[in-house]
């Protein structure tokens, strides 16, 4: 059964969602800790947290929000956004993250990424693969790299990566449905990969379709906050 991972994106200490990664298309939904505690009350065990200020600023900004969530809940939290240095990754782990999602550094400083993979282990490092028109995008989706998705993944899977969070940027925050064909392409190429699909989920039917396609995990956010997904109904589907 597909792993269900609610998402909280943070700007200025608040829970927000963007559309297609555009900081000018922002909707504020309230207090991140309140949301995390609600997810836990319903029965979710995992949470994806993104420091959007950090992604834009190229260093962690909202570490205290992460700290509050990990101290006040028992959720397993993976954290991303702004992790660029050894200090940043230590801040994330010291503030309670169980795992970190690393995207831009894997493009711009591959040796640093590989060093983190060796130091912290493949279970604690999630490779972020944010895709726009088939290529990896970096730095809060502000820049497109020359890296094509599948060769980029192969390079790091060969180095030991087991977990990949793949976001189709054109779908993110749109409620237009997930990029199932893209995720199936990745799974066909790397069937042992723990792939986390992200972007476009608008309904429980979308999640069922991902599950039917054999996608191991899914992150979803806007559909929660816009009332498109009933979290209690969804968790019952899983069980």
Short mmCIF file of C-alpha atoms in Angstrom, two decimals:
data_model
loop_
_atom_site.label_atom_id
_atom_site.label_comp_id
_atom_site.label_asym_id
_atom_site.label_seq_id
_atom_site.Cartn_x
_atom_site.Cartn_y
_atom_site.Cartn_z
CA UNK A 1 0.00 0.00 0.00
CA UNK A 2 1.22 3.47 -0.87
CA UNK A 3 2.85 5.49 1.94
CA UNK A 4 0.86 8.66 2.71
CA UNK A 5 2.88 11.78 3.58
CA UNK A 6 1.09 15.08 4.30
CA UNK A 7 3.15 18.19 3.56
CA UNK A 8 3.68 21.48 5.32
CA UNK A 9 5.43 24.29 3.44
CA UNK A 10 6.63 27.23 5.55
CA UNK A 11 7.08 30.93 4.83
CA UNK A 12 7.50 33.42 7.68
CA UNK A 13 6.67 30.67 10.17
CA UNK A 14 3.28 30.02 8.56
CA UNK A 15 1.87 27.05 6.66
CA UNK A 16 1.48 28.04 3.01
CA UNK A 17 1.14 26.55 -0.46
CA UNK A 18 2.50 27.95 -3.68
CA UNK A 19 1.29 27.33 -7.22
CA UNK A 20 3.97 25.91 -9.55
CA UNK A 21 6.61 27.09 -7.08
CA UNK A 22 5.71 30.75 -7.64
CA UNK A 23 6.28 32.75 -4.46
CA UNK A 24 3.90 35.40 -5.79
CA UNK A 25 1.10 32.80 -5.89
CA UNK A 26 0.97 32.05 -2.18
CA UNK A 27 -1.95 31.00 0.02
CA UNK A 28 -1.55 31.05 3.81
CA UNK A 29 -3.27 28.29 5.80
CA UNK A 30 -2.24 28.94 9.40
CA UNK A 31 0.02 27.50 12.08
CA UNK A 32 2.32 24.61 11.06
CA UNK A 33 2.33 23.02 14.53
CA UNK A 34 -1.47 23.00 14.65
CA UNK A 35 -1.54 21.26 11.29
CA UNK A 36 1.09 18.71 12.30
CA UNK A 37 -0.75 17.88 15.52
CA UNK A 38 -3.97 17.41 13.57
CA UNK A 39 -2.27 15.00 11.17
CA UNK A 40 -0.97 13.03 14.15
CA UNK A 41 -4.37 12.95 15.86
CA UNK A 42 -5.93 11.47 12.73
CA UNK A 43 -3.29 8.75 12.63
CA UNK A 44 -0.60 9.85 10.18
CA UNK A 45 2.96 8.99 11.16
CA UNK A 46 5.05 10.81 8.57
CA UNK A 47 5.34 14.49 7.63
CA UNK A 48 7.16 16.33 4.85
CA UNK A 49 8.25 19.86 5.86
CA UNK A 50 9.70 22.38 3.41
CA UNK A 51 11.37 25.62 4.46
CA UNK A 52 10.46 27.78 1.49
CA UNK A 53 12.23 30.78 2.99
CA UNK A 54 15.29 28.58 3.27
CA UNK A 55 15.04 27.39 -0.32
CA UNK A 56 14.88 30.98 -1.51
CA UNK A 57 17.60 32.27 0.85
CA UNK A 58 19.94 29.27 0.32
CA UNK A 59 20.22 28.55 4.04
CA UNK A 60 17.84 27.17 6.67
CA UNK A 61 15.48 29.85 8.03
CA UNK A 62 12.61 28.07 9.81
CA UNK A 63 14.51 25.62 12.01
CA UNK A 64 12.52 26.65 15.10
CA UNK A 65 9.28 25.63 13.40
CA UNK A 66 10.84 22.24 12.70
CA UNK A 67 11.94 22.05 16.33
CA UNK A 68 8.43 22.78 17.62
CA UNK A 69 6.88 20.13 15.39
CA UNK A 70 9.36 17.43 16.34
CA UNK A 71 9.16 18.22 20.05
CA UNK A 72 5.36 18.47 20.19
CA UNK A 73 4.54 15.44 18.00
CA UNK A 74 5.90 11.96 17.44
CA UNK A 75 5.74 12.32 13.67
CA UNK A 76 8.65 11.14 11.56
CA UNK A 77 9.63 14.37 9.83
CA UNK A 78 11.64 14.76 6.66
CA UNK A 79 12.83 18.30 6.14
CA UNK A 80 14.06 20.20 3.12
CA UNK A 81 14.71 23.70 1.88
CA UNK A 82 17.92 25.68 2.22
CA UNK A 83 20.25 22.83 3.18
CA UNK A 84 23.44 23.99 1.49
CA UNK A 85 26.23 23.52 4.04
CA UNK A 86 27.45 21.07 6.67
CA UNK A 87 26.07 23.49 9.27
CA UNK A 88 22.64 23.48 7.63
CA UNK A 89 22.32 19.70 7.62
CA UNK A 90 23.43 19.55 11.25
CA UNK A 91 20.84 22.20 12.15
CA UNK A 92 18.13 20.11 10.51
CA UNK A 93 19.09 16.93 12.35
CA UNK A 94 19.68 18.74 15.65
CA UNK A 95 16.20 20.27 15.41
CA UNK A 96 14.58 16.87 15.12
CA UNK A 97 14.47 15.92 11.44
CA UNK A 98 14.63 12.16 10.95
CA UNK A 99 15.50 12.62 7.29
CA UNK A 100 16.49 15.49 5.04
CA UNK A 101 15.61 16.13 1.41
CA UNK A 102 18.57 17.40 -0.61
CA UNK A 103 18.11 18.64 -4.15
CA UNK A 104 20.16 21.62 -5.27
CA UNK A 105 23.43 20.50 -3.67
CA UNK A 106 23.21 17.17 -5.52
CA UNK A 107 23.40 19.24 -8.72
CA UNK A 108 25.83 21.99 -7.76
CA UNK A 109 28.11 20.15 -5.31
CA UNK A 110 27.89 16.41 -5.98
CA UNK A 111 30.92 15.60 -3.84
CA UNK A 112 29.33 17.28 -0.83
CA UNK A 113 26.11 15.36 -1.41
CA UNK A 114 27.99 12.07 -1.65
CA UNK A 115 29.85 12.93 1.55
CA UNK A 116 26.55 13.46 3.35
CA UNK A 117 25.21 10.21 1.93
CA UNK A 118 28.22 8.36 3.33
CA UNK A 119 28.21 10.18 6.69
CA UNK A 120 24.51 10.00 7.52
CA UNK A 121 23.44 6.94 5.54
CA UNK A 122 20.98 6.33 2.73
CA UNK A 123 18.05 5.95 5.13
CA UNK A 124 18.40 9.56 6.29
CA UNK A 125 19.06 11.24 2.94
CA UNK A 126 16.29 11.76 0.39
CA UNK A 127 17.40 12.90 -3.05
CA UNK A 128 15.16 15.72 -4.23
CA UNK A 129 14.47 15.61 -7.96
CA UNK A 130 12.35 18.61 -8.89
CA UNK A 131 11.56 18.40 -12.59
CA UNK A 132 10.56 21.02 -15.12
CA UNK A 133 10.38 20.07 -18.82
CA UNK A 134 12.37 16.93 -18.07
CA UNK A 135 15.28 18.63 -16.34
CA UNK A 136 16.21 19.11 -12.69
CA UNK A 137 15.39 22.53 -11.22
CA UNK A 138 17.26 23.99 -8.23
CA UNK A 139 17.30 26.76 -5.61
CA UNK A 140 13.60 26.87 -4.83
CA UNK A 141 12.76 26.14 -8.48
CA UNK A 142 14.27 29.47 -9.49
CA UNK A 143 16.88 27.91 -11.80
CA UNK A 144 16.83 25.03 -14.28
CA UNK A 145 19.95 22.87 -14.52
CA UNK A 146 21.26 20.91 -17.49
CA UNK A 147 20.64 17.60 -15.66
CA UNK A 148 18.12 15.25 -17.28
CA UNK A 149 16.02 13.31 -14.76
CA UNK A 150 16.87 9.64 -15.39
CA UNK A 151 20.65 10.02 -15.76
CA UNK A 152 20.65 12.26 -12.68
CA UNK A 153 18.85 9.58 -10.67
CA UNK A 154 21.07 6.77 -11.98
CA UNK A 155 24.24 8.56 -10.90
CA UNK A 156 23.07 8.69 -7.30
CA UNK A 157 21.24 5.36 -7.17
CA UNK A 158 24.54 3.79 -8.24
CA UNK A 159 26.13 5.64 -5.30
CA UNK A 160 23.62 4.20 -2.83
CA UNK A 161 20.58 6.49 -2.85
CA UNK A 162 17.40 4.60 -1.94
CA UNK A 163 14.86 7.39 -1.47
CA UNK A 164 13.89 9.99 -4.07
CA UNK A 165 11.29 12.74 -3.81
CA UNK A 166 10.25 13.64 -7.36
CA UNK A 167 8.15 16.76 -7.93
CA UNK A 168 6.72 17.69 -11.32
CA UNK A 169 6.84 21.47 -10.93
CA UNK A 170 4.21 22.19 -13.55
CA UNK A 171 1.76 20.16 -11.47
CA UNK A 172 2.68 21.41 -8.00
CA UNK A 173 -0.07 23.31 -6.24
CA UNK A 174 -2.38 23.13 -9.25
CA UNK A 175 -4.72 20.30 -8.14
CA UNK A 176 -4.48 19.15 -11.77
CA UNK A 177 -3.62 15.52 -11.02
CA UNK A 178 -0.20 13.91 -10.54
CA UNK A 179 2.30 13.16 -13.31
CA UNK A 180 1.70 9.42 -13.17
CA UNK A 181 3.40 8.69 -16.48
CA UNK A 182 6.58 10.39 -15.26
CA UNK A 183 6.61 8.40 -12.03
CA UNK A 184 5.94 5.14 -13.88
CA UNK A 185 8.88 5.92 -16.15
CA UNK A 186 11.12 6.30 -13.10
CA UNK A 187 9.83 3.09 -11.50
CA UNK A 188 10.23 1.15 -14.74
CA UNK A 189 13.87 2.24 -14.86
CA UNK A 190 14.57 1.76 -11.13
CA UNK A 191 12.02 -0.68 -9.66
CA UNK A 192 13.78 -0.99 -6.29
CA UNK A 193 13.69 2.77 -5.67
CA UNK A 194 11.53 4.17 -2.88
CA UNK A 195 9.99 6.91 -5.01
CA UNK A 196 7.93 9.63 -3.35
CA UNK A 197 5.61 11.29 -5.88
CA UNK A 198 4.83 14.96 -5.38
CA UNK A 199 2.75 17.53 -7.21
CA UNK A 200 -0.80 17.87 -8.49
CA UNK A 201 -2.66 15.50 -6.15
CA UNK A 202 -6.27 16.68 -6.03
CA UNK A 203 -8.28 13.78 -4.64
CA UNK A 204 -8.22 10.36 -3.05
CA UNK A 205 -8.77 8.96 -6.55
CA UNK A 206 -5.41 10.47 -7.58
CA UNK A 207 -3.73 8.67 -4.71
CA UNK A 208 -5.50 5.43 -5.60
CA UNK A 209 -4.23 5.82 -9.17
CA UNK A 210 -0.66 6.28 -7.94
CA UNK A 211 -1.06 3.22 -5.74
CA UNK A 212 -2.40 1.19 -8.65
CA UNK A 213 0.59 2.31 -10.73
CA UNK A 214 2.95 0.90 -8.11
CA UNK A 215 4.29 4.19 -6.80
CA UNK A 216 5.66 3.55 -3.28
CA UNK A 217 4.80 6.88 -1.62
CA UNK A 218 3.06 10.22 -2.17
CA UNK A 219 3.38 13.71 -0.70
CA UNK A 220 0.32 15.93 -0.83
CA UNK A 221 -0.56 19.30 0.63
CA UNK A 222 -2.82 21.74 -1.17
CA UNK A 223 -5.58 19.15 -1.58
CA UNK A 224 -5.72 18.92 2.22
CA UNK A 225 -5.89 22.64 2.83
CA UNK A 226 -8.43 23.25 0.07
CA UNK A 227 -10.72 20.52 1.41
CA UNK A 228 -10.30 18.24 -1.61
CA UNK A 229 -9.11 15.31 0.52
CA UNK A 230 -10.72 14.08 3.72
CA UNK A 231 -7.74 12.90 5.76
CA UNK A 232 -9.81 10.49 7.84
CA UNK A 233 -11.33 8.90 4.75
CA UNK A 234 -7.90 8.65 3.16
CA UNK A 235 -6.27 6.92 6.11
CA UNK A 236 -9.10 4.41 6.14
CA UNK A 237 -8.45 3.74 2.47
CA UNK A 238 -4.85 2.94 3.34
CA UNK A 239 -5.78 0.50 6.08
#
